[in-house]
Short mmCIF file of C-alpha atoms and ligand atoms in Angstrom, two decimals:
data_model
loop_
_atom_site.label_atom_id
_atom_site.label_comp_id
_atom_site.label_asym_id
_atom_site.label_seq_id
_atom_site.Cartn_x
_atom_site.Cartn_y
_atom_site.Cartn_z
CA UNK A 237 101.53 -21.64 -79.56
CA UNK A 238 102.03 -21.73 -75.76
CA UNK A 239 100.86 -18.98 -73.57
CA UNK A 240 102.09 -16.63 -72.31
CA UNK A 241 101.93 -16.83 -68.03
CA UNK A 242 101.48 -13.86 -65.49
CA UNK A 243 101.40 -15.08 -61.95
CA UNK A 244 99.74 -12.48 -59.12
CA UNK A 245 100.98 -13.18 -56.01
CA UNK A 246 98.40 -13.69 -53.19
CA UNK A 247 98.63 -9.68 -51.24
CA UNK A 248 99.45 -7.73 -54.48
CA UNK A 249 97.81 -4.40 -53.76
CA UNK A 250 95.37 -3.18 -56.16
CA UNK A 251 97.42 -0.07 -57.27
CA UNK A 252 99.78 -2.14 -58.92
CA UNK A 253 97.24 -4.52 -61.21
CA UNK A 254 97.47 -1.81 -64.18
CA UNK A 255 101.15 -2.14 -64.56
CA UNK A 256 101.13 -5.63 -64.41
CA UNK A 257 98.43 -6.46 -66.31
CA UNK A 258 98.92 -3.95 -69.34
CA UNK A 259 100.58 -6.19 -71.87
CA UNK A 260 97.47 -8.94 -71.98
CA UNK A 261 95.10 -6.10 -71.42
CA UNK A 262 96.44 -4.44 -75.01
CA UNK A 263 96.47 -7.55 -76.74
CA UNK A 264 92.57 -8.10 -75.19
CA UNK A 265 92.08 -5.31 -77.13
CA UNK A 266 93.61 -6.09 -80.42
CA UNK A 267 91.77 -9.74 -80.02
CA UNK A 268 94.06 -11.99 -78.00
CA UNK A 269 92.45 -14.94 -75.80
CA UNK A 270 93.00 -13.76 -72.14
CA UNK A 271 92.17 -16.09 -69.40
CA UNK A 272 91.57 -14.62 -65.75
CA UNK A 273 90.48 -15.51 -62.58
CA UNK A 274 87.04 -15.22 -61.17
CA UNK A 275 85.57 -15.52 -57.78
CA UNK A 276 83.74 -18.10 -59.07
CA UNK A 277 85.87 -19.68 -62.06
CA UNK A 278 88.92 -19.02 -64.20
CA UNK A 279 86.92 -17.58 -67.65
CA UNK A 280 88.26 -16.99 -71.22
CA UNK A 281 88.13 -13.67 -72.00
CA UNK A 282 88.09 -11.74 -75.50
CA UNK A 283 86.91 -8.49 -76.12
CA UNK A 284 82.59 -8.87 -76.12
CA UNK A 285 82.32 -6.61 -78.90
CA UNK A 286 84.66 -7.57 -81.63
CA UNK A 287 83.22 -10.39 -83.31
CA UNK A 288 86.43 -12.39 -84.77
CA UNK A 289 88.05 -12.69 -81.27
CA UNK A 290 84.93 -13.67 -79.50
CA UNK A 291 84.45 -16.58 -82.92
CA UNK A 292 87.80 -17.53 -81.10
CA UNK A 293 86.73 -18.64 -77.77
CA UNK A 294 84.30 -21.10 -79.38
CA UNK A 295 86.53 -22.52 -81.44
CA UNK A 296 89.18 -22.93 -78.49
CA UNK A 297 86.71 -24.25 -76.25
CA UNK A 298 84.74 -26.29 -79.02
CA UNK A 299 82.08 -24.90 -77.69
CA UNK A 300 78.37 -25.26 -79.50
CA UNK A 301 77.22 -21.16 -81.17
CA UNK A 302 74.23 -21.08 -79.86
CA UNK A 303 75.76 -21.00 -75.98
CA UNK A 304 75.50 -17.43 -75.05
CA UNK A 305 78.58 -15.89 -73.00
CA UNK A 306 78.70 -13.80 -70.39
CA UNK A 307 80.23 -10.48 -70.70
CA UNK A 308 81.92 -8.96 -67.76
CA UNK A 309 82.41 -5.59 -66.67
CA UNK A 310 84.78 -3.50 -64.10
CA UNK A 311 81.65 -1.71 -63.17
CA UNK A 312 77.93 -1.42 -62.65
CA UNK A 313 78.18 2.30 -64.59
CA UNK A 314 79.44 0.03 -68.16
CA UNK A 315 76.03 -1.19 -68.12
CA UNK A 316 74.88 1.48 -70.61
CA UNK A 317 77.42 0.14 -72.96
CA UNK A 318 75.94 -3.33 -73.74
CA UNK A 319 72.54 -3.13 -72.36
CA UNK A 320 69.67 -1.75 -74.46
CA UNK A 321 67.45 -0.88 -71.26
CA UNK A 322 68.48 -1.57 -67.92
CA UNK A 323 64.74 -2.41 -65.96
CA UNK A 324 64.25 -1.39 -61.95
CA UNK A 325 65.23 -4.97 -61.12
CA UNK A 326 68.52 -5.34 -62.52
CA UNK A 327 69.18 -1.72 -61.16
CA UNK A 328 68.09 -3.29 -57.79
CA UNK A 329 70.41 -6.57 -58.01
CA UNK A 330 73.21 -4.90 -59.03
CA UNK A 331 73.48 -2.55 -56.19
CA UNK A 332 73.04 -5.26 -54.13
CA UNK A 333 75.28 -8.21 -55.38
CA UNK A 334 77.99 -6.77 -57.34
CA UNK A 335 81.12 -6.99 -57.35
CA UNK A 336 79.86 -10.60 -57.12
CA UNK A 337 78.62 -14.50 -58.43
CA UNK A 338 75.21 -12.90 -60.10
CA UNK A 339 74.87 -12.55 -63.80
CA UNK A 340 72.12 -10.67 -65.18
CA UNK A 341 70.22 -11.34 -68.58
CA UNK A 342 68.83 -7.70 -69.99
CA UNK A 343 67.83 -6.83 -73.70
CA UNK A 344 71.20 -6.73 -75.41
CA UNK A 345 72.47 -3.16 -77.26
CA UNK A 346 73.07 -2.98 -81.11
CA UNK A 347 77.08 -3.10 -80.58
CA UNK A 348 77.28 -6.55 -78.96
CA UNK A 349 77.63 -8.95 -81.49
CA UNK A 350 75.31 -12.18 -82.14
CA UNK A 351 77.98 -14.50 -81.62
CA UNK A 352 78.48 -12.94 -78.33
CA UNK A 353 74.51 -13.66 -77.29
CA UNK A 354 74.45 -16.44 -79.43
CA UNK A 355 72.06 -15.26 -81.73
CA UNK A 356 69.46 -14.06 -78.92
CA UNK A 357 68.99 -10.54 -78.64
CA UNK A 358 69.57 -10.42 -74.53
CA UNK A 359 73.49 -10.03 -73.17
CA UNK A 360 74.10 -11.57 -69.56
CA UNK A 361 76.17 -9.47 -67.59
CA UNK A 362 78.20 -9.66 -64.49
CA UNK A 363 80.69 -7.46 -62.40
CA UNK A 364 82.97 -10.26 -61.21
CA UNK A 365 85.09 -9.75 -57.56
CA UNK A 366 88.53 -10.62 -58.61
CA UNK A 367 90.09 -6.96 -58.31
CA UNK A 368 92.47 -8.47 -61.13
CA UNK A 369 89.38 -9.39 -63.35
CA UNK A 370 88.13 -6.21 -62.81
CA UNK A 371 91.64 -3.93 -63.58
CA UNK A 372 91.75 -6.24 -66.62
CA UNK A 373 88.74 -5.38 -68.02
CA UNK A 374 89.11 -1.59 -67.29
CA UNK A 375 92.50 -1.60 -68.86
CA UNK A 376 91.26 -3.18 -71.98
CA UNK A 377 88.75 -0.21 -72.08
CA UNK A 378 86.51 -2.83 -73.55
CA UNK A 379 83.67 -5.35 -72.17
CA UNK A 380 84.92 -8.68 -72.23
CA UNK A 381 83.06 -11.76 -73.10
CA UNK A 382 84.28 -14.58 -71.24
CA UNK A 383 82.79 -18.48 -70.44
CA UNK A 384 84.71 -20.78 -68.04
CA UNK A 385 88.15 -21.62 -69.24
CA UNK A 386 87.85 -25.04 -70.28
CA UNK A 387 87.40 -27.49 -72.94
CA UNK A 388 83.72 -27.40 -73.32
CA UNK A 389 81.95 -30.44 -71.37
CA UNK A 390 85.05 -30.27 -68.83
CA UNK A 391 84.67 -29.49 -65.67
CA UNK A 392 85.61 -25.71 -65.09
CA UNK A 393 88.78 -24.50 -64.01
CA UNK A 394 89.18 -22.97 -60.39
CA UNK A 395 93.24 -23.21 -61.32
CA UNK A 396 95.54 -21.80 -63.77
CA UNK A 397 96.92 -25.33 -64.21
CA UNK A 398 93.07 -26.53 -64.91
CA UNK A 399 93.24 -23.91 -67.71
CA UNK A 400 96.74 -24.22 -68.75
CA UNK A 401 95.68 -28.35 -69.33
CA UNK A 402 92.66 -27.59 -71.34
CA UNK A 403 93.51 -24.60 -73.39
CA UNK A 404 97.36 -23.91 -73.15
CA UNK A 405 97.89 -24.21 -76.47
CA UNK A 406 95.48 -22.35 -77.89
CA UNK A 407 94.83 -19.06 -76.32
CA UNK A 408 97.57 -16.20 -75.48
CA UNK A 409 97.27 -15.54 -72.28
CA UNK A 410 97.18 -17.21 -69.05
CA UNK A 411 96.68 -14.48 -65.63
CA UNK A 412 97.31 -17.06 -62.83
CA UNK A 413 95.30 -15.07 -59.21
CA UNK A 414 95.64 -18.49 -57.58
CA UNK A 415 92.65 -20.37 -56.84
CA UNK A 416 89.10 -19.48 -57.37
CA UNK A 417 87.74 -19.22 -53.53
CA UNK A 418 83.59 -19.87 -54.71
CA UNK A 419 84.85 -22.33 -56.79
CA UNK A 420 81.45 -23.20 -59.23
CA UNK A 421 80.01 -20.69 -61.45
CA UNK A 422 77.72 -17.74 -60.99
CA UNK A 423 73.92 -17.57 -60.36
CA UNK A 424 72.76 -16.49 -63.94
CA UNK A 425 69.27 -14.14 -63.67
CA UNK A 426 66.68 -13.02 -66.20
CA UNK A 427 66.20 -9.66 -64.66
CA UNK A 428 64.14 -8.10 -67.76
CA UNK A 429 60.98 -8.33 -65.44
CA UNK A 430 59.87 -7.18 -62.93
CA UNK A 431 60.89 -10.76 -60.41
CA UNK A 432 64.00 -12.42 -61.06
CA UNK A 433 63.75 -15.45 -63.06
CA UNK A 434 66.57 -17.65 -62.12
CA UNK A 435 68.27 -19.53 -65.13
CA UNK A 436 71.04 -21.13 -63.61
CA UNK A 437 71.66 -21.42 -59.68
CA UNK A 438 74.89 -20.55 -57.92
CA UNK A 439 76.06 -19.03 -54.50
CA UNK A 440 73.48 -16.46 -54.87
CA UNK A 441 71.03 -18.48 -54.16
CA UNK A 442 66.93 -18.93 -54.70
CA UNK A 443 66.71 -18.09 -51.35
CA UNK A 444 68.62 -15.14 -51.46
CA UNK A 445 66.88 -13.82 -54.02
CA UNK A 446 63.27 -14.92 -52.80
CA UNK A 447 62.37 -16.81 -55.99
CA UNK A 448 60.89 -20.13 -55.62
CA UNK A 449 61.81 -22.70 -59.06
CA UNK A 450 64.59 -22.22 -61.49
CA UNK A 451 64.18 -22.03 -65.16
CA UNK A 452 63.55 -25.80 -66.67
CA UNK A 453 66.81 -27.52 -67.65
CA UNK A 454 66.75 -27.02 -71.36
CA UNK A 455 64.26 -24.36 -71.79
CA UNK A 456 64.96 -21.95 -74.72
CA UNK A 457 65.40 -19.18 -71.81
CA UNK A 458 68.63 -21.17 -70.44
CA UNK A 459 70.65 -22.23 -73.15
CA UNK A 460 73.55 -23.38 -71.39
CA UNK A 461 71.50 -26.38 -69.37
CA UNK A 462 71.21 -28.21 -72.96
CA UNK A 463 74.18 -28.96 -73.01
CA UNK A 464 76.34 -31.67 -71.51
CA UNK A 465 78.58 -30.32 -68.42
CA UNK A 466 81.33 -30.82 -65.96
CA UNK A 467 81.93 -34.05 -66.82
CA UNK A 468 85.52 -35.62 -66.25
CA UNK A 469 86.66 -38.93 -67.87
CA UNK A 470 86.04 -41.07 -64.90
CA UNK A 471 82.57 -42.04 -64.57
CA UNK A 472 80.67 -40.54 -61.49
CA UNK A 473 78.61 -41.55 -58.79
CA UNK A 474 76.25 -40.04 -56.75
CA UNK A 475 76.15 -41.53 -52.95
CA UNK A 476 73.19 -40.43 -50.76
CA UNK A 477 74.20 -38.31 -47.47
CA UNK A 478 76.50 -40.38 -45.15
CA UNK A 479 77.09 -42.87 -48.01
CA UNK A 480 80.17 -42.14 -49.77
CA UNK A 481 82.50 -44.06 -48.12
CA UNK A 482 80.17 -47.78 -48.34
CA UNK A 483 79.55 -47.08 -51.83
CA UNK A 484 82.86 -46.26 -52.78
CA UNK A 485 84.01 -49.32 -51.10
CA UNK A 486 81.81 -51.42 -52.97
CA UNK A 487 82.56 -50.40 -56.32
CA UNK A 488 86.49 -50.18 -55.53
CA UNK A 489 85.93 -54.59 -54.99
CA UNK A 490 86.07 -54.05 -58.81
CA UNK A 491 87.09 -50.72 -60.03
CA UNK A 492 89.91 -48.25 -59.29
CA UNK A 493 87.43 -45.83 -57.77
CA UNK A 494 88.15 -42.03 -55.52
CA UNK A 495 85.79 -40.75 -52.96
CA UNK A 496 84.96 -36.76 -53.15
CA UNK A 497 82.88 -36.48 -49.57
CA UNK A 498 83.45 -36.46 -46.04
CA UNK A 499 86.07 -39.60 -44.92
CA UNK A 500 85.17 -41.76 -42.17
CA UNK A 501 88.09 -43.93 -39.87
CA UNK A 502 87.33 -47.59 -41.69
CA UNK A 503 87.11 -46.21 -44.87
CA UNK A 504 88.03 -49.00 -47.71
CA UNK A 505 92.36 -48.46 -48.14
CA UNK A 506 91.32 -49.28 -52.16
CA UNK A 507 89.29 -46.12 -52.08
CA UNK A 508 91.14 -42.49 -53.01
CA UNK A 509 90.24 -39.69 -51.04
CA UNK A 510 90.09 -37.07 -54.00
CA UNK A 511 88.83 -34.57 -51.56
CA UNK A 512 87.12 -34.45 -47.91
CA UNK A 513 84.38 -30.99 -48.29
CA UNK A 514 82.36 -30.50 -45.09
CA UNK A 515 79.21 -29.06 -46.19
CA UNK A 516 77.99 -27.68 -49.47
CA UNK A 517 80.37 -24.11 -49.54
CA UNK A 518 83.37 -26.68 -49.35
CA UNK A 519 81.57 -28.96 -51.64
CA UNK A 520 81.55 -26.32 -54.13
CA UNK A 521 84.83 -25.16 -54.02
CA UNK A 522 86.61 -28.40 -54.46
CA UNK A 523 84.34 -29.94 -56.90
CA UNK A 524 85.80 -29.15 -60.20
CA UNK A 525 89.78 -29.75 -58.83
CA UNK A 526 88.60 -33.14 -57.55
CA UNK A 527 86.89 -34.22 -60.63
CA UNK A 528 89.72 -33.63 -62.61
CA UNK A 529 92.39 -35.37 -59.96
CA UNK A 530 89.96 -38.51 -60.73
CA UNK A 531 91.43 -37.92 -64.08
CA UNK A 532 94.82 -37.05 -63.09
CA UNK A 533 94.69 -40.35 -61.51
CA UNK A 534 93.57 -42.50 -64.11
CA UNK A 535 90.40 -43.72 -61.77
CA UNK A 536 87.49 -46.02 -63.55
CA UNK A 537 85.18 -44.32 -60.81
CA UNK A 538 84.43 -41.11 -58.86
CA UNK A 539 81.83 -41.35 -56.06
CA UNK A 540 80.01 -37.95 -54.62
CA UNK A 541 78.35 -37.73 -51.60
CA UNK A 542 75.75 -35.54 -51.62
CA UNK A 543 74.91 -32.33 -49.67
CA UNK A 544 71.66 -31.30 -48.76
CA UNK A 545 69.49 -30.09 -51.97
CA UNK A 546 68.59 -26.49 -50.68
CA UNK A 547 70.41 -23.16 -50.93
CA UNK A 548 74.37 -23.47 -52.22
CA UNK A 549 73.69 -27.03 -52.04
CA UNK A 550 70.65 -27.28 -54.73
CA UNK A 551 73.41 -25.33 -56.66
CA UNK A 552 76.33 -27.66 -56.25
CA UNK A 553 74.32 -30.96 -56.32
CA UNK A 554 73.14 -29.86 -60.01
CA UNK A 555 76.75 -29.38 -60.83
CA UNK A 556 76.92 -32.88 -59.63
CA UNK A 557 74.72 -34.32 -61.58
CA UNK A 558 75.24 -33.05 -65.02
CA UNK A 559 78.96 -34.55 -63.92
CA UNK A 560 77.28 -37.89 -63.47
CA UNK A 561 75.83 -37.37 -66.93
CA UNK A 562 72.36 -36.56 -65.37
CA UNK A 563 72.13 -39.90 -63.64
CA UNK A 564 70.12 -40.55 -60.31
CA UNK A 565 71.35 -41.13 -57.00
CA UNK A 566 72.92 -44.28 -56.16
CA UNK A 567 70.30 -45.17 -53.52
CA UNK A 568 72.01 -46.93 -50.10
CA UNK A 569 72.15 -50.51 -48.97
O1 TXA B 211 80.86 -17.57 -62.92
C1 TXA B 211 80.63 -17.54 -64.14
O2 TXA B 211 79.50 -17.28 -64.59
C2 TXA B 211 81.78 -17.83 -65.09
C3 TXA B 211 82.84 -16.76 -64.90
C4 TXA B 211 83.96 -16.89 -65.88
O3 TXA B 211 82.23 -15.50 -64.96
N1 TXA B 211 81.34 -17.92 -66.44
C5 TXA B 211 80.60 -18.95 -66.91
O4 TXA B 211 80.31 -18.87 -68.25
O5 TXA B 211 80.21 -19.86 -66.22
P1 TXA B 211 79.70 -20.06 -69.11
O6 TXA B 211 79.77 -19.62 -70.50
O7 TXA B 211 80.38 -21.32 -68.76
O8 TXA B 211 78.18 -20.08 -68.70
C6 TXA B 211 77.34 -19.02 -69.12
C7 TXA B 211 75.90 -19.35 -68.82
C8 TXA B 211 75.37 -20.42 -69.75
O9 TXA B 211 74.52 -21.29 -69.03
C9 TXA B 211 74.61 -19.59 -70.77
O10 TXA B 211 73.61 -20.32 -71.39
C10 TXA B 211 74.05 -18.47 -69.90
O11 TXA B 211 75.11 -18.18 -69.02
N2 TXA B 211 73.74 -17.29 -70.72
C11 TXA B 211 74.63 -16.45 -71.33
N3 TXA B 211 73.97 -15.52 -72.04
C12 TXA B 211 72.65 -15.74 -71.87
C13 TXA B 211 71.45 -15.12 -72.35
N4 TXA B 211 71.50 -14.06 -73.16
N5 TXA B 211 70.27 -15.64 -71.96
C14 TXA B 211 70.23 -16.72 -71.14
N6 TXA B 211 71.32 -17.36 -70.65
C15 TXA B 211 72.52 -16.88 -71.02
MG1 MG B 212 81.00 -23.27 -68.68
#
């Protein structure tokens, strides 16, 4: 089974989504694998509250059942339909961040499924930006339960080709927005409370929010940070600021090896520039294309320089990591 492409061309004006979108939108509805774009990542979407579709997306993905999904929603006002209470806080965030990258964990209502939690009995929620997420999702008529678009462990896919190579053949629908402009995933939130308690960090960021530590990796609150995450065949390396290049070069003496990080005249001609992010925003919104290039590629090696660890860049740096299989910094000289 291949599937089936719709391509959105950049400056499509938002009247026109329903038409185009109505075919995967009905077949969302009757249970059909739909992948979209996000502001933050393409996600794999099926509706959140039929339990034999959602079964699906773990079994495309290979995804462990105890990873809760996310399940999005055109609106703040669909909130009613999958949370059981929704506390002052969330109220409060919502107004304030959505449309947008912030996912909020709330007691979960009696129609959402357990396979959709993942056998907890919260939901996280989010109102994503895409306008063509959103039209989906409103067309469907149906809250749709959707994880990042890859083969789980993969890096995520900010590209319809990313999804089209991991899942292609086995989901139905492929909406192709072009790519994903934030580029890593959402800031995920347990907003049952009465502070945020942040369980994954993203654009939104600690700061933003005025919270001080995130959730342990692996605590029962954050199921997701269990498990292993980004990672692309190629192993990767973690260069300290200003690094990249010198370590890059080093390892290339023996190793076909690509630099993601800021290039420098001199730089080693063995070394491939996978990517050349100023800062942490660009950091995060080449990450996952680059990682997967290494793969395109056929590289032994993938060195990352790092960005400073506070704000977007805590966020992207922990993307780095898990990609580097948790592993430390590869300290200079
Ligand atoms: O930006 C995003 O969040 C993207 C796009 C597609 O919206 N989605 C995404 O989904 O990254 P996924 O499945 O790759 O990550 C979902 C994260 C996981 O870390 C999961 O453990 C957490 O959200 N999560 C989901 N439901 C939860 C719950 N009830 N309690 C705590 N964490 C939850
Ligand atoms: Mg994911």
């Amino acid at each position: 089974m291949a599937a089936s492409v719709i391509t959105v061309p950049p400056g499509t004006v938002e009247q026109d989504l329903p038409a185009l979108l109505g075919e995967p939108a009905r077949a969302l509805r009757r249970g059909a694998l739909v992948a979209f774009p996000t502001e933050t990542v393409y996600g794999l979407g099926a509706d959140a509250l039929d339990p034999a579709a959602v079964e699906r997306i773990f079994h495309a993905k290979g995804r462990p059942a105890d990873n809760p999904l996310i399940v999005h929603l055109p609106d703040a006002a669909w909130l009613g339909r999958v949370v059981a209470h929704v506390t002052p806080l969330a109220r409060r965030l919502a107004e304030r961040w959505w449309p947008g990258p912030l996912t909020l964990v709330l007691d979960a209502a009696d129609v959402v499924p357990r396979v959709t939690t993942g056998g907890l009995s919260t939901v996280a929620v989010r109102v994503p930006a895409n306008p063509l997420a959103r039209t989906l999702i409103a067309v469907a008529g149906t809250p749709v339960a959707a994880p990042s678009a890859n083969l789980s462990g993969r890096p995520s896919p900010t590209t319809a080709a990313h999804v089209q190579a991991d899942l292609g053949g086995r989901i139905d629908w492929i909406l192709d927005g072009g790519p994903c402009p934030v580029g890593i995933e959402s800031t995920v939130v347990d907003a049952r409370g009465d502070a945020p308690v942040v369980l994954r960090e993203g654009t939104v960021t600690r700061e933003d929010l005025g919270v001080d530590v995130t959730a342990e990796s692996g605590s029962p609150l954050s199921p997701g940070t269990r498990f292993a995450h980004y990672q692309p065949s190629a192993r990767v390396v973690v260069a300290s600021a200003g690094q990249g290049g010198d370590v890059a070069a080093e390892i290339a003496e023996r190793q076909t090896t690509g630099l993601i990080g800021p290039t420098l005249p001199g730089l080693d001609p063995r070394v491939s520039v996978l990517a050349s992010p100023l800062g942490a925003a660009e950091l995060a919104t080449v990450l996952y294309d680059a990682l997967r290039q290494a793969d395109v590629r056929g590289l032994d090696v993938v060195v990352v320089e790092a960005v400073p660890s506070h704000g977007l860049g805590r966020a992207v740096m922990d993307r780095v990591r898990r990609a580097a299989g948790g592993g430390g910094v590869v300290p200079t000289g």
